[in-house]
């Protein structure tokens, strides 16, 4: 693992996620309260990017099937709830999950030095 700069504090706002990268890995950075947070830009359901998902109150919703993840912990808070933004009924959710069980997304500890933000990746 290598310490890698992912953003400057001035790049990160409270109301949206910033797409960045570290050692070839795509990551999302956000400011939640006073804390800078980062997760992998890769949904653990099917490995698709989370970056274009709706972001609200420190939680990003996967744009593909609606799984939700906390930016600061990577914790999964909802799993496969929709398809292309349309809510799925129970049986369809199970089919869409394709046998995958709720999984957290990889998260990173963000450190700050001056105006720069880093993760170990
Ligand atoms: S790829 Fe994210 S919920 Fe399916």
mmCIF file of C-alpha atoms and ligand atoms in Angstrom:
data_model
loop_
_atom_site.group_PDB
_atom_site.id
_atom_site.type_symbol
_atom_site.label_atom_id
_atom_site.label_comp_id
_atom_site.label_asym_id
_atom_site.label_seq_id
_atom_site.Cartn_x
_atom_site.Cartn_y
_atom_site.Cartn_z
ATOM 1 C CA UNK A 1 0.000 0.000 0.000
ATOM 2 C CA UNK A 2 1.156 3.489 -0.829
ATOM 3 C CA UNK A 3 0.027 6.797 0.566
ATOM 4 C CA UNK A 4 -1.591 8.629 -2.342
ATOM 5 C CA UNK A 5 -3.049 12.107 -2.675
ATOM 6 C CA UNK A 6 -6.693 11.892 -3.731
ATOM 7 C CA UNK A 7 -7.799 15.529 -3.580
ATOM 8 C CA UNK A 8 -7.311 18.957 -2.119
ATOM 9 C CA UNK A 9 -9.793 19.995 0.552
ATOM 10 C CA UNK A 10 -11.020 22.781 -1.756
ATOM 11 C CA UNK A 11 -12.027 20.118 -4.356
ATOM 12 C CA UNK A 12 -14.464 18.415 -1.977
ATOM 13 C CA UNK A 13 -17.880 19.841 -1.166
ATOM 14 C CA UNK A 14 -20.480 18.685 1.333
ATOM 15 C CA UNK A 15 -23.249 18.007 -1.176
ATOM 16 C CA UNK A 16 -21.583 15.798 -3.773
ATOM 17 C CA UNK A 17 -18.970 13.127 -4.210
ATOM 18 C CA UNK A 18 -15.705 13.715 -6.022
ATOM 19 C CA UNK A 19 -14.353 10.981 -8.261
ATOM 20 C CA UNK A 20 -10.629 10.499 -7.881
ATOM 21 C CA UNK A 21 -8.092 7.708 -8.150
ATOM 22 C CA UNK A 22 -5.298 6.147 -6.141
ATOM 23 C CA UNK A 23 -2.800 3.725 -7.624
ATOM 24 C CA UNK A 24 -5.094 2.917 -10.537
ATOM 25 C CA UNK A 25 -8.095 2.386 -8.292
ATOM 26 C CA UNK A 26 -11.127 4.639 -8.735
ATOM 27 C CA UNK A 27 -12.337 6.161 -5.457
ATOM 28 C CA UNK A 28 -15.062 8.536 -4.312
ATOM 29 C CA UNK A 29 -14.333 11.300 -1.821
ATOM 30 C CA UNK A 30 -16.834 13.334 0.178
ATOM 31 C CA UNK A 31 -16.997 15.583 3.193
ATOM 32 C CA UNK A 32 -19.493 14.354 5.746
ATOM 33 C CA UNK A 33 -19.853 16.795 8.589
ATOM 34 C CA UNK A 34 -16.264 17.775 9.391
ATOM 35 C CA UNK A 35 -14.845 14.467 8.214
ATOM 36 C CA UNK A 36 -13.339 13.615 4.828
ATOM 37 C CA UNK A 37 -14.291 10.099 3.712
ATOM 38 C CA UNK A 38 -13.436 7.818 0.793
ATOM 39 C CA UNK A 39 -14.781 4.566 -0.620
ATOM 40 C CA UNK A 40 -14.023 2.473 -3.682
ATOM 41 C CA UNK A 41 -15.969 3.510 -6.776
ATOM 42 C CA UNK A 42 -17.032 -0.083 -7.270
ATOM 43 C CA UNK A 43 -20.360 -1.480 -6.106
ATOM 44 C CA UNK A 44 -19.860 -4.863 -4.397
ATOM 45 C CA UNK A 45 -23.038 -6.190 -6.057
ATOM 46 C CA UNK A 46 -21.791 -6.433 -9.660
ATOM 47 C CA UNK A 47 -18.648 -4.316 -9.559
ATOM 48 C CA UNK A 48 -20.215 -1.380 -11.407
ATOM 49 C CA UNK A 49 -19.255 2.248 -10.656
ATOM 50 C CA UNK A 50 -21.112 4.149 -7.933
ATOM 51 C CA UNK A 51 -19.979 7.625 -9.022
ATOM 52 C CA UNK A 52 -23.177 8.648 -10.838
ATOM 53 C CA UNK A 53 -25.421 7.549 -7.991
ATOM 54 C CA UNK A 54 -27.548 9.907 -5.918
ATOM 55 C CA UNK A 55 -25.635 11.242 -2.926
ATOM 56 C CA UNK A 56 -27.437 12.473 0.143
ATOM 57 C CA UNK A 57 -26.595 12.767 3.855
ATOM 58 C CA UNK A 58 -23.345 10.821 3.569
ATOM 59 C CA UNK A 59 -24.963 7.921 1.675
ATOM 60 C CA UNK A 60 -24.559 7.063 -2.015
ATOM 61 C CA UNK A 61 -27.111 5.018 -3.942
ATOM 62 C CA UNK A 62 -25.828 2.741 -6.679
ATOM 63 C CA UNK A 63 -27.344 3.990 -9.955
ATOM 64 C CA UNK A 64 -27.824 0.437 -11.242
ATOM 65 C CA UNK A 65 -29.833 -1.466 -8.599
ATOM 66 C CA UNK A 66 -30.250 0.946 -5.713
ATOM 67 C CA UNK A 67 -27.911 -0.484 -3.089
ATOM 68 C CA UNK A 68 -26.889 2.194 -0.595
ATOM 69 C CA UNK A 69 -23.546 2.710 1.118
ATOM 70 C CA UNK A 70 -22.244 5.087 3.775
ATOM 71 C CA UNK A 71 -19.336 7.164 2.472
ATOM 72 C CA UNK A 72 -17.527 7.205 5.817
ATOM 73 C CA UNK A 73 -17.686 3.516 6.671
ATOM 74 C CA UNK A 74 -18.524 1.759 3.400
ATOM 75 C CA UNK A 75 -21.379 0.134 5.304
ATOM 76 C CA UNK A 76 -24.190 -1.282 3.176
ATOM 77 C CA UNK A 77 -27.515 0.194 4.350
ATOM 78 C CA UNK A 78 -29.816 -1.157 1.590
ATOM 79 C CA UNK A 79 -29.185 -3.962 -0.871
ATOM 80 C CA UNK A 80 -30.531 -4.217 -4.443
ATOM 81 C CA UNK A 81 -33.702 -2.164 -4.099
ATOM 82 C CA UNK A 82 -34.406 -1.093 -7.673
ATOM 83 C CA UNK A 83 -33.594 -1.445 -11.343
ATOM 84 C CA UNK A 84 -32.721 1.750 -13.247
ATOM 85 C CA UNK A 85 -34.385 3.764 -10.486
ATOM 86 C CA UNK A 86 -37.637 1.755 -10.449
ATOM 87 C CA UNK A 87 -38.332 0.082 -7.064
ATOM 88 C CA UNK A 88 -38.442 -3.725 -7.191
ATOM 89 C CA UNK A 89 -40.941 -5.948 -5.345
ATOM 90 C CA UNK A 90 -39.505 -8.555 -2.943
ATOM 91 C CA UNK A 91 -39.193 -11.527 -5.337
ATOM 92 C CA UNK A 92 -37.631 -9.387 -8.050
ATOM 93 C CA UNK A 93 -35.100 -8.003 -5.546
ATOM 94 C CA UNK A 94 -34.011 -11.550 -4.810
ATOM 95 C CA UNK A 95 -33.604 -12.331 -8.518
ATOM 96 C CA UNK A 96 -31.739 -9.093 -9.156
ATOM 97 C CA UNK A 97 -29.389 -9.800 -6.234
ATOM 98 C CA UNK A 98 -28.220 -12.861 -8.223
ATOM 99 C CA UNK A 99 -27.389 -14.785 -5.086
ATOM 100 C CA UNK A 100 -25.116 -12.067 -3.753
ATOM 101 C CA UNK A 101 -25.600 -11.163 -0.128
ATOM 102 C CA UNK A 102 -25.375 -7.634 1.294
ATOM 103 C CA UNK A 103 -21.750 -6.546 1.327
ATOM 104 C CA UNK A 104 -20.020 -3.351 2.419
ATOM 105 C CA UNK A 105 -18.021 -1.378 -0.133
ATOM 106 C CA UNK A 106 -14.290 -0.960 0.512
ATOM 107 C CA UNK A 107 -13.561 2.199 2.489
ATOM 108 C CA UNK A 108 -10.348 4.092 3.185
ATOM 109 C CA UNK A 109 -9.061 6.183 6.051
ATOM 110 C CA UNK A 110 -8.493 9.705 4.781
ATOM 111 C CA UNK A 111 -5.633 11.692 6.274
ATOM 112 C CA UNK A 112 -5.111 15.406 5.818
ATOM 113 C CA UNK A 113 -1.841 17.262 5.499
ATOM 114 C CA UNK A 114 -2.350 20.973 5.048
ATOM 115 C CA UNK A 115 -4.845 21.287 2.209
ATOM 116 C CA UNK A 116 -4.194 17.815 0.756
ATOM 117 C CA UNK A 117 -6.110 14.591 1.387
ATOM 118 C CA UNK A 118 -4.496 11.143 1.236
ATOM 119 C CA UNK A 119 -5.469 7.489 1.482
ATOM 120 C CA UNK A 120 -3.420 4.307 1.705
ATOM 121 C CA UNK A 121 -4.215 2.276 -1.402
HETATM 122 S S1 LIG B 1 -24.314 -2.924 -9.314
HETATM 123 FE FE1 LIG B 1 -24.754 -1.700 -7.570
HETATM 124 S S2 LIG B 1 -26.578 -2.525 -6.777
HETATM 125 FE FE2 LIG B 1 -26.167 -3.725 -8.549
#
